[in-house]
mmCIF file with all atom_site columns, C-alpha atoms in Angstrom:
data_model
loop_
_atom_site.group_PDB
_atom_site.id
_atom_site.type_symbol
_atom_site.label_atom_id
_atom_site.label_alt_id
_atom_site.label_comp_id
_atom_site.label_asym_id
_atom_site.label_entity_id
_atom_site.label_seq_id
_atom_site.pdbx_PDB_ins_code
_atom_site.Cartn_x
_atom_site.Cartn_y
_atom_site.Cartn_z
_atom_site.occupancy
_atom_site.B_iso_or_equiv
_atom_site.pdbx_formal_charge
_atom_site.auth_seq_id
_atom_site.auth_comp_id
_atom_site.auth_asym_id
_atom_site.auth_atom_id
_atom_site.pdbx_PDB_model_num
ATOM 1  C CA . UNK A 1 1  ? 241.018 172.039 156.449 1.00 0.00 ? 1  UNK A CA 1
ATOM 2  C CA . UNK A 1 2  ? 240.049 175.290 155.653 1.00 0.00 ? 2  UNK A CA 1
ATOM 3  C CA . UNK A 1 3  ? 241.560 178.035 153.560 1.00 0.00 ? 3  UNK A CA 1
ATOM 4  C CA . UNK A 1 4  ? 243.101 180.409 156.039 1.00 0.00 ? 4  UNK A CA 1
ATOM 5  C CA . UNK A 1 5  ? 245.071 177.182 157.923 1.00 0.00 ? 5  UNK A CA 1
ATOM 6  C CA . UNK A 1 6  ? 246.042 175.974 154.394 1.00 0.00 ? 6  UNK A CA 1
ATOM 7  C CA . UNK A 1 7  ? 247.608 179.422 153.844 1.00 0.00 ? 7  UNK A CA 1
ATOM 8  C CA . UNK A 1 8  ? 249.410 179.512 157.228 1.00 0.00 ? 8  UNK A CA 1
ATOM 9  C CA . UNK A 1 9  ? 250.772 176.268 156.662 1.00 0.00 ? 9  UNK A CA 1
ATOM 10 C CA . UNK A 1 10 ? 251.590 177.211 153.326 1.00 0.00 ? 10 UNK A CA 1
ATOM 11 C CA . UNK A 1 11 ? 253.336 180.371 154.439 1.00 0.00 ? 11 UNK A CA 1
ATOM 12 C CA . UNK A 1 12 ? 254.978 178.666 157.060 1.00 0.00 ? 12 UNK A CA 1
ATOM 13 C CA . UNK A 1 13 ? 256.393 175.919 155.292 1.00 0.00 ? 13 UNK A CA 1
ATOM 14 C CA . UNK A 1 14 ? 257.186 177.694 152.040 1.00 0.00 ? 14 UNK A CA 1
ATOM 15 C CA . UNK A 1 15 ? 260.711 179.263 153.396 1.00 0.00 ? 15 UNK A CA 1
ATOM 16 C CA . UNK A 1 16 ? 261.855 175.404 154.441 1.00 0.00 ? 16 UNK A CA 1
ATOM 17 C CA . UNK A 1 17 ? 263.594 174.784 151.276 1.00 0.00 ? 17 UNK A CA 1
ATOM 18 C CA . UNK A 1 18 ? 265.088 177.244 151.939 1.00 0.00 ? 18 UNK A CA 1
ATOM 19 C CA . UNK A 1 19 ? 267.287 176.171 154.396 1.00 0.00 ? 19 UNK A CA 1
ATOM 20 C CA . UNK A 1 20 ? 270.622 174.834 152.888 1.00 0.00 ? 20 UNK A CA 1
ATOM 21 C CA . UNK A 1 21 ? 270.593 172.063 155.833 1.00 0.00 ? 21 UNK A CA 1
ATOM 22 C CA . UNK A 1 22 ? 267.449 170.795 154.380 1.00 0.00 ? 22 UNK A CA 1
ATOM 23 C CA . UNK A 1 23 ? 268.249 170.847 151.188 1.00 0.00 ? 23 UNK A CA 1
ATOM 24 C CA . UNK A 1 24 ? 270.979 169.013 151.649 1.00 0.00 ? 24 UNK A CA 1
ATOM 25 C CA . UNK A 1 25 ? 269.468 166.042 153.190 1.00 0.00 ? 25 UNK A CA 1
ATOM 26 C CA . UNK A 1 26 ? 266.819 165.919 150.653 1.00 0.00 ? 26 UNK A CA 1
ATOM 27 C CA . UNK A 1 27 ? 269.413 166.295 147.321 1.00 0.00 ? 27 UNK A CA 1
ATOM 28 C CA . UNK A 1 28 ? 271.240 162.951 149.900 1.00 0.00 ? 28 UNK A CA 1
ATOM 29 C CA . UNK A 1 29 ? 267.099 160.948 149.499 1.00 0.00 ? 29 UNK A CA 1
ATOM 30 C CA . UNK A 1 30 ? 267.178 162.164 145.579 1.00 0.00 ? 30 UNK A CA 1
ATOM 31 C CA . UNK A 1 31 ? 264.242 164.723 146.873 1.00 0.00 ? 31 UNK A CA 1
ATOM 32 C CA . UNK A 1 32 ? 264.012 168.137 145.326 1.00 0.00 ? 32 UNK A CA 1
ATOM 33 C CA . UNK A 1 33 ? 261.553 170.703 147.007 1.00 0.00 ? 33 UNK A CA 1
ATOM 34 C CA . UNK A 1 34 ? 258.995 171.976 144.743 1.00 0.00 ? 34 UNK A CA 1
ATOM 35 C CA . UNK A 1 35 ? 257.546 174.847 146.725 1.00 0.00 ? 35 UNK A CA 1
ATOM 36 C CA . UNK A 1 36 ? 253.596 175.632 145.085 1.00 0.00 ? 36 UNK A CA 1
ATOM 37 C CA . UNK A 1 37 ? 251.114 177.344 146.344 1.00 0.00 ? 37 UNK A CA 1
ATOM 38 C CA . UNK A 1 38 ? 247.781 175.075 147.624 1.00 0.00 ? 38 UNK A CA 1
ATOM 39 C CA . UNK A 1 39 ? 246.231 175.798 144.355 1.00 0.00 ? 39 UNK A CA 1
ATOM 40 C CA . UNK A 1 40 ? 249.007 175.092 142.002 1.00 0.00 ? 40 UNK A CA 1
ATOM 41 C CA . UNK A 1 41 ? 249.817 172.272 144.582 1.00 0.00 ? 41 UNK A CA 1
ATOM 42 C CA . UNK A 1 42 ? 246.106 170.599 143.887 1.00 0.00 ? 42 UNK A CA 1
ATOM 43 C CA . UNK A 1 43 ? 246.466 171.361 139.695 1.00 0.00 ? 43 UNK A CA 1
ATOM 44 C CA . UNK A 1 44 ? 250.279 169.640 140.092 1.00 0.00 ? 44 UNK A CA 1
ATOM 45 C CA . UNK A 1 45 ? 248.681 166.256 141.785 1.00 0.00 ? 45 UNK A CA 1
ATOM 46 C CA . UNK A 1 46 ? 245.710 166.611 138.982 1.00 0.00 ? 46 UNK A CA 1
ATOM 47 C CA . UNK A 1 47 ? 248.069 166.683 136.111 1.00 0.00 ? 47 UNK A CA 1
ATOM 48 C CA . UNK A 1 48 ? 250.081 163.872 137.637 1.00 0.00 ? 48 UNK A CA 1
ATOM 49 C CA . UNK A 1 49 ? 247.508 161.698 138.559 1.00 0.00 ? 49 UNK A CA 1
ATOM 50 C CA . UNK A 1 50 ? 245.681 161.732 134.816 1.00 0.00 ? 50 UNK A CA 1
ATOM 51 C CA . UNK A 1 51 ? 249.319 161.778 133.082 1.00 0.00 ? 51 UNK A CA 1
ATOM 52 C CA . UNK A 1 52 ? 249.866 157.863 135.250 1.00 0.00 ? 52 UNK A CA 1
ATOM 53 C CA . UNK A 1 53 ? 245.941 156.977 134.551 1.00 0.00 ? 53 UNK A CA 1
ATOM 54 C CA . UNK A 1 54 ? 247.125 157.591 130.365 1.00 0.00 ? 54 UNK A CA 1
ATOM 55 C CA . UNK A 1 55 ? 250.328 155.560 130.763 1.00 0.00 ? 55 UNK A CA 1
ATOM 56 C CA . UNK A 1 56 ? 248.400 152.713 132.859 1.00 0.00 ? 56 UNK A CA 1
ATOM 57 C CA . UNK A 1 57 ? 245.872 152.772 130.355 1.00 0.00 ? 57 UNK A CA 1
ATOM 58 C CA . UNK A 1 58 ? 247.619 152.699 127.379 1.00 0.00 ? 58 UNK A CA 1
ATOM 59 C CA . UNK A 1 59 ? 249.753 149.875 128.258 1.00 0.00 ? 59 UNK A CA 1
ATOM 60 C CA . UNK A 1 60 ? 246.449 148.256 129.901 1.00 0.00 ? 60 UNK A CA 1
ATOM 61 C CA . UNK A 1 61 ? 247.550 147.578 133.375 1.00 0.00 ? 61 UNK A CA 1
ATOM 62 C CA . UNK A 1 62 ? 245.674 146.963 136.372 1.00 0.00 ? 62 UNK A CA 1
ATOM 63 C CA . UNK A 1 63 ? 246.090 147.798 139.994 1.00 0.00 ? 63 UNK A CA 1
ATOM 64 C CA . UNK A 1 64 ? 244.531 144.925 141.834 1.00 0.00 ? 64 UNK A CA 1
ATOM 65 C CA . UNK A 1 65 ? 244.216 145.571 145.886 1.00 0.00 ? 65 UNK A CA 1
#
């Protein structure tokens, strides 16, 4: 997806967490919105994958398909 398209989607979607009805619905599912830029989201995902990969390796855990 082109950078301009990502930016447009981000701008439109970043307003959703301010909607009280949506916040209440997400909260009832134990979800919390975390609005962030596409770049920050990419970093968040890389950090999360790294965190869980290190834990799996430390616990000698394997993923079997």
